[in-house]
PDB file of C-alpha atoms in Angstrom:
ATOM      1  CA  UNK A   1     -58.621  20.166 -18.709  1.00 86.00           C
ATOM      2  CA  UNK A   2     -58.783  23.635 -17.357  1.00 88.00           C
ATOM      3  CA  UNK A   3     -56.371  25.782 -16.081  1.00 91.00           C
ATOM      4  CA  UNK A   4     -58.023  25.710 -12.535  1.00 93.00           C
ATOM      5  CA  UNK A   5     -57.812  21.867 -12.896  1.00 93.00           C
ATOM      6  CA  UNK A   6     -54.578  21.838 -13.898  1.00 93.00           C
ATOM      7  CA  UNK A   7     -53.208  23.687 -10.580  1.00 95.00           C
ATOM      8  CA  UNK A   8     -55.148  21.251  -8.717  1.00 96.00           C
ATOM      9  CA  UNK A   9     -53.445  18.655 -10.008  1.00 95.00           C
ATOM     10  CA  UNK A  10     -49.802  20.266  -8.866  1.00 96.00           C
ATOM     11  CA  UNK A  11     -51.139  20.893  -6.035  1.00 97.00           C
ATOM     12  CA  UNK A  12     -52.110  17.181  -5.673  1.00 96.00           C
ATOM     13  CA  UNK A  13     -49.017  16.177  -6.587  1.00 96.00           C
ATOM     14  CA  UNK A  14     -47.087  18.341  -4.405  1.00 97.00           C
ATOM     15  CA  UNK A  15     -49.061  16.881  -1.614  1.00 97.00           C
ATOM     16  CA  UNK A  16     -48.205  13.292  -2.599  1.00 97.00           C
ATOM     17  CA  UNK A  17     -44.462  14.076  -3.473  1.00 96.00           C
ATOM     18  CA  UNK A  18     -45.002  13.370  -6.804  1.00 96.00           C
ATOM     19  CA  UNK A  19     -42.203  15.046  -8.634  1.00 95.00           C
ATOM     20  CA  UNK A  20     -42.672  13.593 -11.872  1.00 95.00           C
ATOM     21  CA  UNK A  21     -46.736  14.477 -12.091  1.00 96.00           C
ATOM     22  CA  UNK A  22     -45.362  18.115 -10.358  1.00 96.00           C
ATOM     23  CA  UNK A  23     -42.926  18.611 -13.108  1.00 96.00           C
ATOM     24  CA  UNK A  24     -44.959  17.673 -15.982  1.00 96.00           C
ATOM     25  CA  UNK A  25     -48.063  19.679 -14.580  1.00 96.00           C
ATOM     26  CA  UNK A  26     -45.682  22.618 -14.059  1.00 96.00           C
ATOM     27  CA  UNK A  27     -44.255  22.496 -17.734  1.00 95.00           C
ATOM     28  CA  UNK A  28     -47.797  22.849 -19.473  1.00 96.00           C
ATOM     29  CA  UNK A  29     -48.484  25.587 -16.888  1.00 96.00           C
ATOM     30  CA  UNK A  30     -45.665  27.709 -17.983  1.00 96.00           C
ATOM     31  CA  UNK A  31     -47.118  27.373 -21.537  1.00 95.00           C
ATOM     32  CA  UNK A  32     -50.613  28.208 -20.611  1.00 95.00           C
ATOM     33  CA  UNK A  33     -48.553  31.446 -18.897  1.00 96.00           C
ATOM     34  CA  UNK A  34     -46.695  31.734 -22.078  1.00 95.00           C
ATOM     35  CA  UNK A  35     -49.594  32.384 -23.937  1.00 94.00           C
ATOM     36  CA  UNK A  36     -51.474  34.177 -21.448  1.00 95.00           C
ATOM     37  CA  UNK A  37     -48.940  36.810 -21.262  1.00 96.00           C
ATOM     38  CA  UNK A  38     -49.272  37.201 -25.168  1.00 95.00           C
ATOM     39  CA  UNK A  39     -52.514  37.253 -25.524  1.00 94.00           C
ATOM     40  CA  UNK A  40     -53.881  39.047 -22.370  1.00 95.00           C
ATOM     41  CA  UNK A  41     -56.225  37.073 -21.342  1.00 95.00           C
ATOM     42  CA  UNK A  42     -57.020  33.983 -19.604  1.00 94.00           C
ATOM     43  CA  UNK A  43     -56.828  30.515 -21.397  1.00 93.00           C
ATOM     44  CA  UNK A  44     -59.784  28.625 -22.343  1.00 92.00           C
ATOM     45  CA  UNK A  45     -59.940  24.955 -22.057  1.00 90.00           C
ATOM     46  CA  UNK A  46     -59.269  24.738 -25.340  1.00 87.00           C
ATOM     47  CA  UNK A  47     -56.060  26.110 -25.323  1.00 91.00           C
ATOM     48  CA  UNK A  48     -54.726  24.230 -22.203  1.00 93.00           C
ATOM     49  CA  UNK A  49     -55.359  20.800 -23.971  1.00 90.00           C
ATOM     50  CA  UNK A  50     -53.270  22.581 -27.405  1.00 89.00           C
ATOM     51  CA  UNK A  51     -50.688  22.873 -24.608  1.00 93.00           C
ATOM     52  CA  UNK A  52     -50.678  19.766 -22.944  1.00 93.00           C
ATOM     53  CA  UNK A  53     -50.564  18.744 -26.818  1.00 89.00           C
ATOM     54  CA  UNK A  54     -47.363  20.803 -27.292  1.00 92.00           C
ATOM     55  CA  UNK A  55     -45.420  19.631 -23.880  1.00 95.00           C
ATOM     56  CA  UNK A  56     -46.935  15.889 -24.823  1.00 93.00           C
ATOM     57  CA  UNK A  57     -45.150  16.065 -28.519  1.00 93.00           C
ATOM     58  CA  UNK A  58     -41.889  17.295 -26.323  1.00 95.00           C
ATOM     59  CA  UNK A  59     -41.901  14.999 -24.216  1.00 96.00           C
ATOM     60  CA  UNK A  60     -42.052  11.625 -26.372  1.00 94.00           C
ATOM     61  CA  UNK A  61     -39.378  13.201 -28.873  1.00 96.00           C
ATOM     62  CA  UNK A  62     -37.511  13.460 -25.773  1.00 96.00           C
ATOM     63  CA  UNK A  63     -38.522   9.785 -24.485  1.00 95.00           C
ATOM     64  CA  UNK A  64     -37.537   8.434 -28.317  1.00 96.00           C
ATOM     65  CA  UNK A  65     -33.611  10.378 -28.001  1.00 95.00           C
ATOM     66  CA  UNK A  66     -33.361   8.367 -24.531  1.00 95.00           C
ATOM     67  CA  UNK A  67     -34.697   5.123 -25.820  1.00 96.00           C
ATOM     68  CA  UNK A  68     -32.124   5.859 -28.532  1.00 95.00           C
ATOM     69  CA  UNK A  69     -29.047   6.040 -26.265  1.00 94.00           C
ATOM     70  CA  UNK A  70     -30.531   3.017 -23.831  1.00 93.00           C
ATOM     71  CA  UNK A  71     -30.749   5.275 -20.938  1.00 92.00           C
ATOM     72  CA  UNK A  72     -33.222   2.817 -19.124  1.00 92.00           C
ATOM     73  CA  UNK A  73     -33.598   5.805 -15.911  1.00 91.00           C
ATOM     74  CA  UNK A  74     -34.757   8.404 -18.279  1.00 95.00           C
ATOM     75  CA  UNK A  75     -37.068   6.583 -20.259  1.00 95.00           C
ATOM     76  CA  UNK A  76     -39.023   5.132 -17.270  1.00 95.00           C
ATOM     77  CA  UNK A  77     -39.216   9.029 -16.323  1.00 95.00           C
ATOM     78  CA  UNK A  78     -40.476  10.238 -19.557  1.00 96.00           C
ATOM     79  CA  UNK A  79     -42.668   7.260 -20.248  1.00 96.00           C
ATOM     80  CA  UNK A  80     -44.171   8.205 -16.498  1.00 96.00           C
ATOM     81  CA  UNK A  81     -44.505  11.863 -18.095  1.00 96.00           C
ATOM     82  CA  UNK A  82     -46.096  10.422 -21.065  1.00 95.00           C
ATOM     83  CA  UNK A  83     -48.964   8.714 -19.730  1.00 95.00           C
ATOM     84  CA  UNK A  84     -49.511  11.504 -17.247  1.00 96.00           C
ATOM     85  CA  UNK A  85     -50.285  13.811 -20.108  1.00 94.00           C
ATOM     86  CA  UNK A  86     -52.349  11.718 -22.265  1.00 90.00           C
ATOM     87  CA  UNK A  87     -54.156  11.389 -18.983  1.00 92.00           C
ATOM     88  CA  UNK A  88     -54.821  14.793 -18.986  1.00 91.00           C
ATOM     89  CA  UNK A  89     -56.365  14.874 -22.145  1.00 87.00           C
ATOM     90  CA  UNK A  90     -59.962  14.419 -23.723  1.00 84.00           C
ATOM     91  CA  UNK A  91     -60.258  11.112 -24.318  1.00 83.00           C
ATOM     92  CA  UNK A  92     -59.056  10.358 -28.229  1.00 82.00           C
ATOM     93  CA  UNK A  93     -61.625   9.264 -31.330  1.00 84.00           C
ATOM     94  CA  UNK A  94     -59.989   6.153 -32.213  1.00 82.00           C
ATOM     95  CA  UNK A  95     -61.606   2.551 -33.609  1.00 87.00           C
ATOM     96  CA  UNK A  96     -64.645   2.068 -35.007  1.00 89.00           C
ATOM     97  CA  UNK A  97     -65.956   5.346 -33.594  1.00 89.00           C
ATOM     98  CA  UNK A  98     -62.743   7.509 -35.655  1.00 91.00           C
ATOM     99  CA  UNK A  99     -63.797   5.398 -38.864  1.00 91.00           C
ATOM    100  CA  UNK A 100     -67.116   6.377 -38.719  1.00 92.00           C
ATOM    101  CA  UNK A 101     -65.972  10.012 -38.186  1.00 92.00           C
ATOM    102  CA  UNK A 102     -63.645   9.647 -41.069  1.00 92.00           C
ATOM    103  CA  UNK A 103     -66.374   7.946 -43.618  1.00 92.00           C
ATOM    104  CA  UNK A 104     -68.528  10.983 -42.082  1.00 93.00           C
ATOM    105  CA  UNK A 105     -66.082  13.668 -43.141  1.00 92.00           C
ATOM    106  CA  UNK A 106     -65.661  12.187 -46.849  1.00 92.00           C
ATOM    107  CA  UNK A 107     -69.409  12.091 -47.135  1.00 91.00           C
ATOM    108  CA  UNK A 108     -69.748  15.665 -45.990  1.00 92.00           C
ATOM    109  CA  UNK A 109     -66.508  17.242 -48.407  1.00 90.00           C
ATOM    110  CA  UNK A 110     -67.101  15.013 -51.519  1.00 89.00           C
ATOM    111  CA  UNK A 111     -63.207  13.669 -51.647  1.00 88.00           C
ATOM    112  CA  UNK A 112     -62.455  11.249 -53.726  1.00 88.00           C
ATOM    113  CA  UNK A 113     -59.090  10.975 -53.941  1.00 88.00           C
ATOM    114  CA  UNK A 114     -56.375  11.305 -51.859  1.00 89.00           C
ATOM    115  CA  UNK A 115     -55.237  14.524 -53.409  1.00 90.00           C
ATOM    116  CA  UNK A 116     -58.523  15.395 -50.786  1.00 90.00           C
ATOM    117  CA  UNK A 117     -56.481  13.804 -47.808  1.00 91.00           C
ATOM    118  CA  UNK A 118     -55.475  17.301 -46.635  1.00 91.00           C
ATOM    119  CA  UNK A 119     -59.061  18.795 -46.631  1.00 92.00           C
ATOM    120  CA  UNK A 120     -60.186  15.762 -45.137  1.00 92.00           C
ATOM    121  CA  UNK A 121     -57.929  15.349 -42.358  1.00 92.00           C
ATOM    122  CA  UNK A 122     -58.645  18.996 -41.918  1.00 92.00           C
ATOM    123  CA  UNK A 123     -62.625  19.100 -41.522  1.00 92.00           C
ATOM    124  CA  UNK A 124     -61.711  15.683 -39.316  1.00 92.00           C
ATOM    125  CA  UNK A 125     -59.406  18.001 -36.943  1.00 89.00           C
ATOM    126  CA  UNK A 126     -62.254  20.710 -36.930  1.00 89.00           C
ATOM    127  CA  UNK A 127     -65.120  18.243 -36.079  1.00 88.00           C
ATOM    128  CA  UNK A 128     -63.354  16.448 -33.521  1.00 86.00           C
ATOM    129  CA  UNK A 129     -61.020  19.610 -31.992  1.00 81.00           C
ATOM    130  CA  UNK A 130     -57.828  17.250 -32.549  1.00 81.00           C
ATOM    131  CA  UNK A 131     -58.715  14.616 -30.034  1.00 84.00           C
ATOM    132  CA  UNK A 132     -57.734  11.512 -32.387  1.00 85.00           C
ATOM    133  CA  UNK A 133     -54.967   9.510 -33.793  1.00 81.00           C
ATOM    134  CA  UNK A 134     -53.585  11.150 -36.372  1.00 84.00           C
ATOM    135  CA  UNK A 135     -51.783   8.319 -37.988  1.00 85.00           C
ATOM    136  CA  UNK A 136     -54.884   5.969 -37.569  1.00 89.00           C
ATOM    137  CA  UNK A 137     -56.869   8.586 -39.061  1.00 90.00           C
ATOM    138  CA  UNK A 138     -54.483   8.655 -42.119  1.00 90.00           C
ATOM    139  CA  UNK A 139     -54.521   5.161 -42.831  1.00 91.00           C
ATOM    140  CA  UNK A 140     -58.082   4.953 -42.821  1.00 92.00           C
ATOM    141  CA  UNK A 141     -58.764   7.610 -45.246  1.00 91.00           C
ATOM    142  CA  UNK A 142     -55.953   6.593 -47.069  1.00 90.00           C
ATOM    143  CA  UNK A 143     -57.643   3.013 -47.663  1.00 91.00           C
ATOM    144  CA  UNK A 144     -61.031   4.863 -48.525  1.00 89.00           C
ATOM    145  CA  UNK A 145     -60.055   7.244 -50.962  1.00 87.00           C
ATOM    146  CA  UNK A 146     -58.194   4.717 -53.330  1.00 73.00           C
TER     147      UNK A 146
END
């Protein structure tokens, strides 16, 4: 997602009265301000997905606290909030396909062990620009480098 994309979608959403799809949308747009204003210059793609990233992580620590306390109003809201985001994302490397990317990336760095988990996972976030499950990722490597 682009920033250009991403005001389209607020606008969208203003037009439909969407105030949960407005307020997300608006939160990762102050970000991709945020670091606009810092780095003095516009945001590549790149960077608004790292954001959506960033507001996504908020949000489900958020969504956990209210799912936490039982407050059954606020965690249809954030779960809402959730999905929005993911949607906004590249889709993820997961399954068979994030295996094969994982086998890949132990071929290509020679670990063995799992004292090589860290430069694994790391040429894995490289290749793949962060789009897949971390925790799946994990496990897999984990299994392969006994």
């Amino acid at each position: 997602m682009n920033r250009t994309e991403l005001q389209e979608g607020i606008k969208d959403a203003l037009k439909a009265h969407d105030n949960v799809k407005k307020m997300t949308l608006r939160a990762v747009l102050a970000e991709v301000k945020n670091l606009e204003v810092d780095t003095h210059e516009e945001a590549t793609e790149q960077q608004v997905n790292e954001m959506v990233k960033r507001v996504l992580k908020q949000t489900r620590e958020t969504l956990e606290g209210y799912q936490t306390a039982g407050d059954a109003e606020h965690v249809a809201e954030y779960e809402a909030r959730v999905k929005i985001l993911e949607g906004c994302l590249p889709e993820q490397l997961s399954g068979a396909a994030l295996e094969e990317a994982v086998k890949e990336v132990i071929a290509s760095t020679g670990a063995s062990t799992k004292k090589d988990m860290g430069k694994v996972m790391g040429a894995l976030n490289a290749r793949t620009q962060g789009n897949f499950d971390k925790a799946a990722a994990a496990r897999i490597a984990g299994g392969l480098l006994g």
